[in-house]
Short mmCIF file of C-alpha atoms in Angstrom, two decimals:
data_model
loop_
_atom_site.label_atom_id
_atom_site.label_comp_id
_atom_site.label_asym_id
_atom_site.label_seq_id
_atom_site.Cartn_x
_atom_site.Cartn_y
_atom_site.Cartn_z
CA MET A 25 106.54 -69.05 101.70
CA LYS A 26 103.48 -67.36 102.56
CA LYS A 27 103.97 -64.80 99.25
CA ILE A 28 104.38 -67.99 97.04
CA TRP A 29 101.17 -69.78 98.41
CA ASP A 30 99.12 -66.46 98.10
CA ALA A 31 100.34 -66.14 94.38
CA GLN A 32 99.30 -70.02 93.81
CA ASN A 33 96.19 -69.41 95.62
CA GLY A 34 94.75 -66.57 93.31
CA GLN A 35 95.35 -68.38 90.00
CA ALA A 36 93.10 -71.48 88.65
CA MET A 37 94.12 -75.00 89.69
CA TYR A 38 94.50 -76.10 86.29
CA ALA A 39 95.03 -74.28 82.78
CA ILE A 40 93.47 -75.22 79.50
CA ASP A 41 95.20 -74.74 76.36
CA GLU A 42 92.82 -72.48 74.48
CA THR A 43 94.73 -72.61 71.00
CA ALA A 44 94.41 -76.74 71.19
CA LEU A 45 90.73 -76.53 72.14
CA HIS A 46 89.85 -73.88 69.60
CA ASN A 47 91.39 -76.00 66.83
CA ARG A 48 89.81 -79.03 68.17
CA VAL A 49 86.60 -76.72 67.55
CA ILE A 50 87.61 -75.81 64.08
CA LYS A 51 87.95 -79.47 62.96
CA LYS A 52 84.83 -80.50 64.15
CA LYS A 53 83.23 -77.63 62.16
CA ASN A 54 85.23 -78.39 59.22
CA LYS A 55 84.01 -81.96 59.72
CA ALA A 56 80.55 -81.24 59.56
CA ARG A 57 80.83 -78.78 56.65
CA ARG A 58 82.70 -81.95 54.71
CA THR A 59 80.02 -84.41 55.56
CA ALA A 60 77.35 -81.92 54.57
CA ASP A 61 79.11 -81.15 51.21
CA LEU A 62 79.57 -84.59 50.34
CA THR A 63 76.13 -85.63 51.03
CA GLU A 64 74.66 -82.87 48.90
CA LYS A 65 77.20 -83.92 46.10
CA ILE A 66 76.01 -87.78 46.21
CA PHE A 67 72.24 -86.75 46.33
CA ILE A 68 72.63 -84.34 43.46
CA GLY A 69 74.87 -86.71 41.36
CA ALA A 70 72.95 -89.76 42.07
CA ASN A 71 69.53 -88.00 41.06
CA ILE A 72 70.92 -86.63 37.89
CA VAL A 73 72.31 -89.86 37.01
CA ALA A 74 69.24 -91.95 37.97
CA ALA A 75 66.80 -89.68 36.25
CA THR A 76 68.81 -89.55 33.30
CA MET A 77 69.15 -93.42 33.21
CA VAL A 78 65.14 -93.58 33.31
CA ALA A 79 64.64 -90.81 30.74
CA VAL A 80 67.18 -91.85 27.72
CA PRO A 81 65.98 -95.09 27.24
CA SER A 82 62.24 -93.71 27.34
CA ILE A 83 63.06 -91.30 24.73
CA LEU A 84 65.06 -93.54 22.42
CA LYS A 85 62.09 -96.17 22.30
CA ASP A 86 59.62 -93.52 22.24
CA LYS A 87 57.83 -95.31 25.32
CA TYR A 88 56.75 -93.50 28.19
CA SER A 89 55.01 -94.62 31.27
CA ILE A 90 53.42 -92.24 33.89
CA SER A 91 55.52 -93.66 36.74
CA GLY A 92 58.77 -93.04 34.47
CA ILE A 93 57.77 -89.41 33.88
CA LEU A 94 56.81 -89.00 37.49
CA MET A 95 60.19 -90.37 38.70
CA VAL A 96 62.26 -88.36 36.12
CA VAL A 97 60.65 -85.05 37.15
CA LEU A 98 60.95 -86.00 40.95
CA MET A 99 64.52 -86.82 40.32
CA TYR A 100 65.71 -83.44 38.24
CA VAL A 101 63.42 -81.32 40.70
CA THR A 102 65.08 -82.66 44.02
CA ALA A 103 68.59 -82.54 42.32
CA GLY A 104 67.69 -78.54 41.57
CA PHE A 105 66.36 -78.33 45.14
CA ILE A 106 69.35 -79.57 46.89
CA LEU A 107 71.74 -77.61 44.78
CA TYR A 108 69.57 -74.66 45.88
CA ILE A 109 69.70 -75.35 49.60
CA ARG A 110 73.32 -76.07 49.32
CA ASN A 111 74.07 -72.79 48.05
CA LYS A 112 71.98 -71.07 50.36
CA ARG A 113 73.96 -73.00 53.17
CA LEU A 114 77.16 -71.99 51.50
CA ARG A 115 76.44 -68.31 51.81
CA THR A 116 75.56 -68.39 55.33
CA GLN A 117 77.82 -70.87 56.85
CA ASP A 118 80.34 -67.74 57.79
CA ASN A 119 77.68 -65.61 59.25
CA PHE A 120 79.15 -66.57 63.01
CA ASP A 121 81.42 -65.09 65.35
CA SER A 122 85.07 -65.85 64.49
CA SER A 123 85.24 -67.26 68.26
CA MET A 124 85.52 -70.44 69.87
CA ILE A 125 81.74 -70.35 70.61
CA GLY A 126 81.01 -68.78 67.16
CA ASP A 127 82.80 -71.75 65.51
CA LEU A 128 80.77 -74.14 67.90
CA ASP A 129 77.39 -72.54 66.70
CA ASN A 130 78.61 -72.82 63.14
CA ALA A 131 79.35 -76.40 63.59
CA ILE A 132 76.04 -77.06 65.57
CA ALA A 133 74.26 -75.16 62.51
CA THR A 134 75.82 -77.44 59.68
CA ALA A 135 75.28 -80.72 62.05
CA ASP A 136 71.47 -79.66 62.66
CA TYR A 137 71.35 -79.00 58.69
CA GLN A 138 72.39 -82.24 58.12
CA VAL A 139 70.26 -84.02 60.42
CA LYS A 140 67.44 -82.75 58.83
CA PHE A 141 68.68 -83.42 55.42
CA SER A 142 68.94 -86.94 56.26
CA LYS A 143 65.42 -87.22 57.67
CA THR A 144 64.17 -85.61 54.82
CA SER A 145 66.02 -88.02 52.50
CA ARG A 146 64.23 -90.85 54.09
CA PHE A 147 61.22 -89.84 53.10
CA TYR A 148 62.25 -89.13 49.75
CA LEU A 149 63.41 -92.78 49.36
CA LEU A 150 59.78 -93.58 50.29
CA SER A 151 58.43 -91.71 47.31
CA VAL A 152 61.10 -93.55 45.17
CA VAL A 153 59.98 -96.87 46.14
CA LEU A 154 56.29 -96.16 45.80
CA LEU A 155 57.05 -95.01 42.37
CA THR A 156 59.36 -98.07 41.61
CA LEU A 157 56.59 -100.30 42.78
CA PHE A 158 53.96 -98.74 40.59
CA SER A 159 56.69 -98.83 37.31
CA LEU A 160 56.90 -102.57 37.99
CA ILE A 161 53.41 -103.26 38.29
CA GLU A 162 52.64 -101.09 35.23
CA SER A 163 55.27 -102.92 33.40
CA GLY A 164 53.97 -106.45 34.31
CA SER A 165 57.27 -107.39 36.16
CA PRO A 166 57.08 -110.96 37.91
CA TRP A 167 56.01 -110.97 41.46
CA TRP A 168 59.56 -112.20 42.66
CA VAL A 169 61.27 -109.11 41.09
CA ILE A 170 58.81 -106.73 43.03
CA VAL A 171 59.44 -108.90 46.34
CA LEU A 172 63.36 -108.55 45.85
CA VAL A 173 62.93 -104.57 44.88
CA VAL A 174 60.88 -104.30 48.13
CA ILE A 175 63.41 -105.93 50.17
CA PHE A 176 66.25 -103.93 48.44
CA PHE A 177 64.67 -100.88 49.48
CA THR A 178 63.81 -101.85 53.13
CA VAL A 179 67.52 -102.69 53.58
CA THR A 180 68.51 -99.16 52.30
CA TYR A 181 66.03 -97.52 54.35
CA MET A 182 67.26 -99.23 57.45
CA ALA A 183 70.84 -98.37 56.38
CA ALA A 184 69.65 -94.81 56.12
CA ARG A 185 68.18 -94.95 59.51
CA TRP A 186 71.34 -96.60 61.11
CA GLU A 187 73.38 -93.92 59.39
CA HIS A 188 71.19 -91.26 60.58
CA ARG A 189 71.42 -91.81 64.44
CA THR A 190 75.10 -93.18 64.24
CA PHE A 191 76.50 -90.51 62.63
CA TYR A 192 74.52 -87.36 62.16
CA VAL A 193 72.45 -87.37 65.42
CA SER A 194 75.42 -88.30 67.43
CA GLN A 195 77.66 -85.98 65.55
CA LYS A 196 75.46 -83.01 66.67
CA LYS A 197 75.01 -84.29 70.38
CA ASP A 198 78.70 -84.28 70.40
CA ILE A 199 79.13 -80.75 69.38
CA ARG A 200 76.30 -79.69 71.49
CA ALA A 201 78.14 -80.99 74.62
CA MET A 202 81.30 -79.46 73.95
CA ARG A 203 79.82 -76.14 73.48
CA ASP A 204 77.87 -76.59 76.88
CA LYS A 205 81.11 -77.74 78.39
CA ILE A 206 83.10 -74.78 77.26
CA ILE A 207 80.22 -72.43 78.31
CA SER A 208 80.27 -74.12 81.66
CA MET A 209 83.99 -73.73 81.90
CA GLU A 210 84.06 -70.08 81.04
CA ASN A 211 81.25 -69.39 83.59
CA GLU A 212 83.44 -71.19 86.35
CA GLU A 213 86.57 -69.00 85.43
CA SER A 214 84.28 -65.71 85.49
CA ASP A 215 82.86 -66.91 88.98
CA SER A 216 86.26 -67.60 90.26
CA GLU A 217 87.67 -64.03 89.09
CA LEU A 218 84.79 -62.40 90.72
CA ASP A 219 85.49 -64.35 94.20
CA GLN A 220 89.07 -63.01 93.81
CA GLN A 221 87.94 -59.25 93.24
CA LEU A 222 85.69 -59.67 96.33
#
């Protein structure tokens, strides 16, 4: 009995399925990548479509406005810039250790990128709002149309803020908490191994 007790005493009280845990980490990493990928594609596509919808009627009617030109330029430049930062993200996303902590660091980097992207896109939305309002005033639109546009953009901005906090910031916190927990467990494990050696 003493031999069995001594053998059990030298082991950890609980065991962790490292493969299952690593698979969970990989799922979080892939989810963060999919979210960033989808957001980038939506923004690139939306900017190209919106810019084209503003540019084509102006060209066909041969009627141009300052706000229209600025909006088209802003949207095409934004689409190009997002494409540039997307390619940069894709080139660097695999520059992490192929370990559990490396995969978590990878997921954190992607989640951090998504949080910054989401925050920046809200400032971008404000510039689109100002150009749209300037365009409506410039074209002599009725006051109620301007009010409806302001309400629409206000609701859109509030929804973007909610999305930012609910999805992107919480996802980043969740991944960071998981990383801290795993490091804490690894430290406890190494401390118990040291105690056994002493």
